[in-house]
PDB file of C-alpha atoms in Angstrom:
ATOM      1  CA  MET G   1       0.000   0.000   0.000  1.00 60.00           C
ATOM      2  CA  VAL G   2       2.920   2.314   0.723  1.00 66.00           C
ATOM      3  CA  TYR G   3       4.149   1.836  -2.837  1.00 72.00           C
ATOM      4  CA  LEU G   4       0.738   2.624  -4.370  1.00 79.00           C
ATOM      5  CA  LYS G   5       0.440   6.024  -2.682  1.00 80.00           C
ATOM      6  CA  PRO G   6       3.195   7.650  -4.803  1.00 81.00           C
ATOM      7  CA  PHE G   7       1.586   6.312  -7.999  1.00 85.00           C
ATOM      8  CA  ALA G   8      -1.604   8.126  -7.027  1.00 88.00           C
ATOM      9  CA  PHE G   9       0.222  11.392  -7.857  1.00 87.00           C
ATOM     10  CA  ILE G  10       0.721  10.251 -11.439  1.00 90.00           C
ATOM     11  CA  PHE G  11      -2.860   8.990 -11.721  1.00 92.00           C
ATOM     12  CA  PHE G  12      -4.469  12.164 -10.364  1.00 93.00           C
ATOM     13  CA  ASN G  13      -2.237  14.460 -12.430  1.00 93.00           C
ATOM     14  CA  MET G  14      -3.017  12.534 -15.606  1.00 94.00           C
ATOM     15  CA  LEU G  15      -6.708  12.590 -14.686  1.00 95.00           C
ATOM     16  CA  ALA G  16      -6.492  16.385 -14.337  1.00 95.00           C
ATOM     17  CA  GLY G  17      -4.777  16.619 -17.738  1.00 95.00           C
ATOM     18  CA  PHE G  18      -7.472  14.471 -19.343  1.00 96.00           C
ATOM     19  CA  LEU G  19     -10.283  16.481 -17.724  1.00 96.00           C
ATOM     20  CA  ILE G  20      -8.839  19.779 -18.952  1.00 96.00           C
ATOM     21  CA  VAL G  21      -8.677  18.617 -22.569  1.00 96.00           C
ATOM     22  CA  PHE G  22     -12.046  16.865 -22.397  1.00 95.00           C
ATOM     23  CA  SER G  23     -13.677  19.949 -20.884  1.00 94.00           C
ATOM     24  CA  ILE G  24     -12.480  21.976 -23.901  1.00 94.00           C
ATOM     25  CA  LYS G  25     -14.064  19.419 -26.229  1.00 94.00           C
ATOM     26  CA  ALA G  26     -17.236  19.347 -24.129  1.00 92.00           C
ATOM     27  CA  PHE G  27     -17.446  23.151 -24.160  1.00 92.00           C
ATOM     28  CA  LEU G  28     -17.151  23.209 -27.943  1.00 92.00           C
ATOM     29  CA  PHE G  29     -19.396  20.317 -28.952  1.00 91.00           C
ATOM     30  CA  TYR G  30     -21.652  19.164 -26.104  1.00 89.00           C
ATOM     31  CA  PRO G  31     -24.651  19.263 -25.868  1.00 86.00           C
ATOM     32  CA  LYS G  32     -25.882  19.402 -29.431  1.00 84.00           C
ATOM     33  CA  ARG G  33     -29.209  21.035 -28.565  1.00 84.00           C
ATOM     34  CA  GLU G  34     -30.524  23.498 -26.039  1.00 86.00           C
ATOM     35  CA  LYS G  35     -31.265  22.003 -22.636  1.00 86.00           C
ATOM     36  CA  TYR G  36     -33.902  23.261 -20.240  1.00 87.00           C
ATOM     37  CA  PHE G  37     -34.304  22.925 -16.504  1.00 88.00           C
ATOM     38  CA  PHE G  38     -37.770  23.829 -15.201  1.00 90.00           C
ATOM     39  CA  ARG G  39     -38.503  25.651 -18.484  1.00 87.00           C
ATOM     40  CA  LYS G  40     -35.411  27.821 -18.159  1.00 88.00           C
ATOM     41  CA  LYS G  41     -32.624  27.500 -20.678  1.00 85.00           C
ATOM     42  CA  ILE G  42     -29.413  26.151 -19.225  1.00 85.00           C
ATOM     43  CA  PRO G  43     -26.481  28.475 -20.044  1.00 84.00           C
ATOM     44  CA  LEU G  44     -23.868  27.320 -22.554  1.00 77.00           C
ATOM     45  CA  THR G  45     -26.268  25.016 -24.358  1.00 81.00           C
ATOM     46  CA  PRO G  46     -25.922  24.036 -27.159  1.00 86.00           C
ATOM     47  CA  GLY G  47     -22.145  23.690 -27.378  1.00 88.00           C
ATOM     48  CA  PHE G  48     -20.064  26.663 -28.543  1.00 91.00           C
ATOM     49  CA  ALA G  49     -19.545  25.350 -32.095  1.00 90.00           C
ATOM     50  CA  TYR G  50     -23.277  24.717 -32.526  1.00 90.00           C
ATOM     51  CA  ARG G  51     -24.110  28.194 -31.181  1.00 90.00           C
ATOM     52  CA  LYS G  52     -21.620  29.805 -33.569  1.00 92.00           C
ATOM     53  CA  LYS G  53     -23.047  27.886 -36.514  1.00 91.00           C
ATOM     54  CA  ILE G  54     -26.519  29.202 -35.683  1.00 90.00           C
ATOM     55  CA  TRP G  55     -25.073  32.692 -35.157  1.00 93.00           C
ATOM     56  CA  LEU G  56     -23.229  32.593 -38.497  1.00 93.00           C
ATOM     57  CA  ILE G  57     -26.309  31.577 -40.482  1.00 94.00           C
ATOM     58  CA  ARG G  58     -28.463  34.216 -38.782  1.00 94.00           C
ATOM     59  CA  LYS G  59     -25.783  36.884 -39.315  1.00 96.00           C
ATOM     60  CA  LEU G  60     -25.409  36.064 -43.026  1.00 94.00           C
ATOM     61  CA  THR G  61     -29.181  36.105 -43.537  1.00 94.00           C
ATOM     62  CA  LYS G  62     -29.501  39.385 -41.633  1.00 95.00           C
ATOM     63  CA  MET G  63     -26.669  41.013 -43.612  1.00 94.00           C
ATOM     64  CA  LEU G  64     -28.187  39.901 -46.921  1.00 93.00           C
ATOM     65  CA  ASN G  65     -31.625  41.238 -46.003  1.00 92.00           C
ATOM     66  CA  GLU G  66     -30.186  44.508 -44.668  1.00 92.00           C
ATOM     67  CA  TYR G  67     -28.164  45.044 -47.828  1.00 92.00           C
ATOM     68  CA  ILE G  68     -31.172  44.457 -50.071  1.00 91.00           C
ATOM     69  CA  ARG G  69     -33.240  46.813 -47.909  1.00 91.00           C
ATOM     70  CA  ASP G  70     -30.475  49.458 -47.914  1.00 90.00           C
ATOM     71  CA  SER G  71     -30.018  49.215 -51.674  1.00 90.00           C
ATOM     72  CA  LYS G  72     -33.638  50.299 -52.117  1.00 89.00           C
ATOM     73  CA  ASP G  73     -33.420  53.024 -49.459  1.00 87.00           C
ATOM     74  CA  GLU G  74     -32.389  56.434 -50.844  1.00 85.00           C
ATOM     75  CA  SER G  75     -32.243  58.213 -47.464  1.00 87.00           C
ATOM     76  CA  GLU G  76     -29.076  59.639 -45.944  1.00 86.00           C
ATOM     77  CA  LEU G  77     -29.121  57.037 -43.151  1.00 85.00           C
ATOM     78  CA  SER G  78     -28.789  54.116 -45.536  1.00 88.00           C
ATOM     79  CA  ARG G  79     -25.492  52.231 -45.437  1.00 91.00           C
ATOM     80  CA  VAL G  80     -25.330  52.137 -49.237  1.00 93.00           C
ATOM     81  CA  THR G  81     -25.770  55.930 -49.372  1.00 93.00           C
ATOM     82  CA  LYS G  82     -22.855  56.311 -46.960  1.00 93.00           C
ATOM     83  CA  TRP G  83     -20.706  54.041 -49.161  1.00 94.00           C
ATOM     84  CA  GLU G  84     -21.600  56.108 -52.219  1.00 94.00           C
ATOM     85  CA  GLN G  85     -20.664  59.311 -50.413  1.00 94.00           C
ATOM     86  CA  GLU G  86     -17.416  57.718 -49.293  1.00 95.00           C
ATOM     87  CA  ALA G  87     -16.664  56.788 -52.929  1.00 95.00           C
ATOM     88  CA  PHE G  88     -17.273  60.429 -53.920  1.00 95.00           C
ATOM     89  CA  LYS G  89     -14.947  61.699 -51.164  1.00 96.00           C
ATOM     90  CA  LYS G  90     -12.182  59.271 -52.069  1.00 96.00           C
ATOM     91  CA  ALA G  91     -12.505  60.135 -55.751  1.00 95.00           C
ATOM     92  CA  TRP G  92     -12.397  63.845 -54.851  1.00 94.00           C
ATOM     93  CA  ASP G  93      -9.162  63.229 -52.924  1.00 94.00           C
ATOM     94  CA  ARG G  94      -7.664  61.113 -55.726  1.00 94.00           C
ATOM     95  CA  PHE G  95      -8.340  63.804 -58.332  1.00 92.00           C
ATOM     96  CA  GLU G  96      -6.433  66.372 -56.314  1.00 91.00           C
ATOM     97  CA  PHE G  97      -3.709  66.355 -58.954  1.00 90.00           C
ATOM     98  CA  ILE G  98      -6.072  68.371 -61.181  1.00 88.00           C
ATOM     99  CA  ASP G  99      -5.504  71.376 -58.890  1.00 87.00           C
ATOM    100  CA  ASN G 100      -1.811  71.232 -59.787  1.00 86.00           C
ATOM    101  CA  ILE G 101      -2.431  71.812 -63.511  1.00 85.00           C
ATOM    102  CA  LYS G 102      -1.187  75.362 -64.071  1.00 84.00           C
ATOM    103  CA  LEU G 103      -2.777  76.216 -67.399  1.00 85.00           C
ATOM    104  CA  LEU G 104      -6.404  75.729 -66.306  1.00 83.00           C
ATOM    105  CA  PRO G 105      -8.407  78.383 -64.480  1.00 88.00           C
ATOM    106  CA  ARG G 106      -9.461  77.579 -60.887  1.00 88.00           C
ATOM    107  CA  VAL G 107     -13.188  77.349 -61.713  1.00 89.00           C
ATOM    108  CA  LEU G 108     -12.537  74.878 -64.524  1.00 91.00           C
ATOM    109  CA  LYS G 109     -10.295  72.754 -62.287  1.00 89.00           C
ATOM    110  CA  GLU G 110     -13.039  72.464 -59.691  1.00 91.00           C
ATOM    111  CA  LYS G 111     -15.659  71.615 -62.320  1.00 92.00           C
ATOM    112  CA  ILE G 112     -13.458  68.876 -63.837  1.00 92.00           C
ATOM    113  CA  ARG G 113     -12.650  67.485 -60.405  1.00 93.00           C
ATOM    114  CA  TYR G 114     -16.320  67.526 -59.400  1.00 94.00           C
ATOM    115  CA  PHE G 115     -17.382  65.979 -62.724  1.00 95.00           C
ATOM    116  CA  LEU G 116     -14.915  63.080 -62.397  1.00 95.00           C
ATOM    117  CA  SER G 117     -15.895  62.525 -58.763  1.00 95.00           C
ATOM    118  CA  ALA G 118     -19.576  62.567 -59.754  1.00 96.00           C
ATOM    119  CA  ILE G 119     -18.864  59.895 -62.394  1.00 96.00           C
ATOM    120  CA  VAL G 120     -17.253  57.689 -59.727  1.00 95.00           C
ATOM    121  CA  TYR G 121     -20.254  58.368 -57.454  1.00 95.00           C
ATOM    122  CA  GLU G 122     -22.728  57.347 -60.164  1.00 95.00           C
ATOM    123  CA  LEU G 123     -20.723  54.218 -61.005  1.00 96.00           C
ATOM    124  CA  ALA G 124     -20.695  53.246 -57.337  1.00 95.00           C
ATOM    125  CA  LYS G 125     -24.408  53.980 -57.100  1.00 94.00           C
ATOM    126  CA  GLN G 126     -25.268  51.834 -60.109  1.00 95.00           C
ATOM    127  CA  PHE G 127     -22.964  49.058 -58.937  1.00 95.00           C
ATOM    128  CA  LEU G 128     -24.223  48.985 -55.333  1.00 94.00           C
ATOM    129  CA  ARG G 129     -27.926  49.618 -55.998  1.00 93.00           C
ATOM    130  CA  SER G 130     -28.491  47.726 -59.251  1.00 93.00           C
ATOM    131  CA  PHE G 131     -25.734  45.299 -60.147  1.00 94.00           C
ATOM    132  CA  VAL G 132     -25.074  43.687 -56.753  1.00 93.00           C
ATOM    133  CA  PRO G 133     -28.793  43.095 -55.972  1.00 93.00           C
ATOM    134  CA  TYR G 134     -29.222  41.742 -59.514  1.00 93.00           C
ATOM    135  CA  LEU G 135     -26.388  39.251 -58.912  1.00 92.00           C
ATOM    136  CA  MET G 136     -27.866  38.286 -55.536  1.00 91.00           C
ATOM    137  CA  GLU G 137     -31.220  37.616 -57.159  1.00 89.00           C
ATOM    138  CA  LYS G 138     -29.816  35.861 -60.214  1.00 90.00           C
ATOM    139  CA  TYR G 139     -27.578  33.517 -58.261  1.00 90.00           C
ATOM    140  CA  SER G 140     -30.036  33.073 -55.366  1.00 89.00           C
ATOM    141  CA  ALA G 141     -27.798  34.155 -52.503  1.00 90.00           C
ATOM    142  CA  GLU G 142     -30.397  33.027 -49.957  1.00 91.00           C
ATOM    143  CA  LYS G 143     -30.233  29.485 -51.308  1.00 93.00           C
ATOM    144  CA  TYR G 144     -26.456  29.490 -50.845  1.00 91.00           C
ATOM    145  CA  ILE G 145     -26.904  30.468 -47.197  1.00 92.00           C
ATOM    146  CA  GLN G 146     -29.388  27.621 -46.757  1.00 91.00           C
ATOM    147  CA  LEU G 147     -26.973  25.274 -48.539  1.00 91.00           C
ATOM    148  CA  LEU G 148     -24.182  26.412 -46.208  1.00 90.00           C
ATOM    149  CA  GLU G 149     -26.418  25.672 -43.242  1.00 89.00           C
ATOM    150  CA  ARG G 150     -27.031  22.133 -44.488  1.00 88.00           C
ATOM    151  CA  LYS G 151     -23.428  21.476 -45.546  1.00 87.00           C
ATOM    152  CA  LEU G 152     -21.853  22.897 -42.393  1.00 87.00           C
ATOM    153  CA  ASP G 153     -22.270  19.572 -40.655  1.00 86.00           C
ATOM    154  CA  MET G 154     -21.014  19.626 -37.090  1.00 88.00           C
ATOM    155  CA  GLY G 155     -20.411  15.874 -37.196  1.00 87.00           C
ATOM    156  CA  VAL G 156     -17.745  16.378 -39.849  1.00 88.00           C
ATOM    157  CA  ILE G 157     -16.216  19.259 -37.912  1.00 90.00           C
ATOM    158  CA  LEU G 158     -16.214  17.129 -34.752  1.00 92.00           C
ATOM    159  CA  GLY G 159     -14.478  14.346 -36.682  1.00 92.00           C
ATOM    160  CA  TYR G 160     -11.763  16.714 -37.893  1.00 93.00           C
ATOM    161  CA  PHE G 161     -11.449  18.168 -34.400  1.00 93.00           C
ATOM    162  CA  ASN G 162     -10.997  14.691 -32.911  1.00 94.00           C
ATOM    163  CA  ARG G 163      -8.513  13.639 -35.577  1.00 95.00           C
ATOM    164  CA  TYR G 164      -6.343  16.759 -35.843  1.00 95.00           C
ATOM    165  CA  VAL G 165      -6.764  18.722 -32.607  1.00 94.00           C
ATOM    166  CA  TYR G 166      -8.174  16.688 -29.731  1.00 95.00           C
ATOM    167  CA  LYS G 167      -5.859  13.715 -30.248  1.00 95.00           C
ATOM    168  CA  PHE G 168      -2.696  15.829 -30.156  1.00 96.00           C
ATOM    169  CA  MET G 169      -3.924  18.028 -27.313  1.00 96.00           C
ATOM    170  CA  LEU G 170      -4.668  14.885 -25.310  1.00 96.00           C
ATOM    171  CA  ILE G 171      -1.254  13.352 -26.012  1.00 96.00           C
ATOM    172  CA  PHE G 172       0.528  16.578 -25.076  1.00 96.00           C
ATOM    173  CA  SER G 173      -1.575  17.128 -21.954  1.00 96.00           C
ATOM    174  CA  LEU G 174      -1.235  13.566 -20.707  1.00 96.00           C
ATOM    175  CA  SER G 175       2.525  13.609 -21.335  1.00 96.00           C
ATOM    176  CA  PHE G 176       2.943  16.912 -19.528  1.00 96.00           C
ATOM    177  CA  PHE G 177       0.819  15.888 -16.559  1.00 96.00           C
ATOM    178  CA  PHE G 178       2.541  12.494 -16.406  1.00 95.00           C
ATOM    179  CA  LEU G 179       5.862  14.278 -16.031  1.00 95.00           C
ATOM    180  CA  VAL G 180       4.396  16.611 -13.399  1.00 94.00           C
ATOM    181  CA  GLY G 181       2.962  13.615 -11.534  1.00 93.00           C
ATOM    182  CA  LEU G 182       6.285  11.823 -11.782  1.00 92.00           C
ATOM    183  CA  GLY G 183       8.022  14.884 -10.353  1.00 92.00           C
ATOM    184  CA  ASN G 184       5.452  15.070  -7.547  1.00 89.00           C
ATOM    185  CA  MET G 185       5.979  11.380  -6.828  1.00 89.00           C
ATOM    186  CA  VAL G 186       9.765  11.779  -6.647  1.00 89.00           C
ATOM    187  CA  ILE G 187       9.433  14.798  -4.353  1.00 90.00           C
ATOM    188  CA  TYR G 188       6.996  12.857  -2.148  1.00 86.00           C
ATOM    189  CA  LEU G 189       9.382   9.903  -1.897  1.00 85.00           C
ATOM    190  CA  ILE G 190      12.337  12.166  -1.081  1.00 87.00           C
ATOM    191  CA  VAL G 191      10.462  14.108   1.568  1.00 86.00           C
ATOM    192  CA  LYS G 192       8.983  10.979   3.133  1.00 75.00           C
TER     193      LYS G 192
END
């Protein structure tokens, strides 16, 4: 019995190493669905990877719907309107070299600079308000989000996690905690 006590250090250290790595896996992938206790949702359910999958699909759908809504909205608060104004400002800054032309009068320089910036603004407007929504409709962007939701199978991700991450984390953790337990055992035997 005296000889088994020092080996308990190794066992308990390796158990701690296993529990740390397994708790990471459990946090990421378990449980697969929401759990309730007396009709109240238990925190951290479903697992982190499942929650992020749901979050990603909702975020993509929300962004797509907001963009389509903003492309139809002509108000100043619209995100697309802000992008168009930003394109005008950047074009205005890029065409600053026109002010350095010495042979043109100042009024003509400003008109040319404004005209070129207005062309960039109109191109951005047509691109953002017509072409991009047309492409979204033609290629059915919503169907691709639904396809992503179906194809983003957590079972496959769990398999890759087990094969390429969990296995090596477990080997490293168990090796490290074995050495720590061995050191604890040696110290215990020396002190005793």
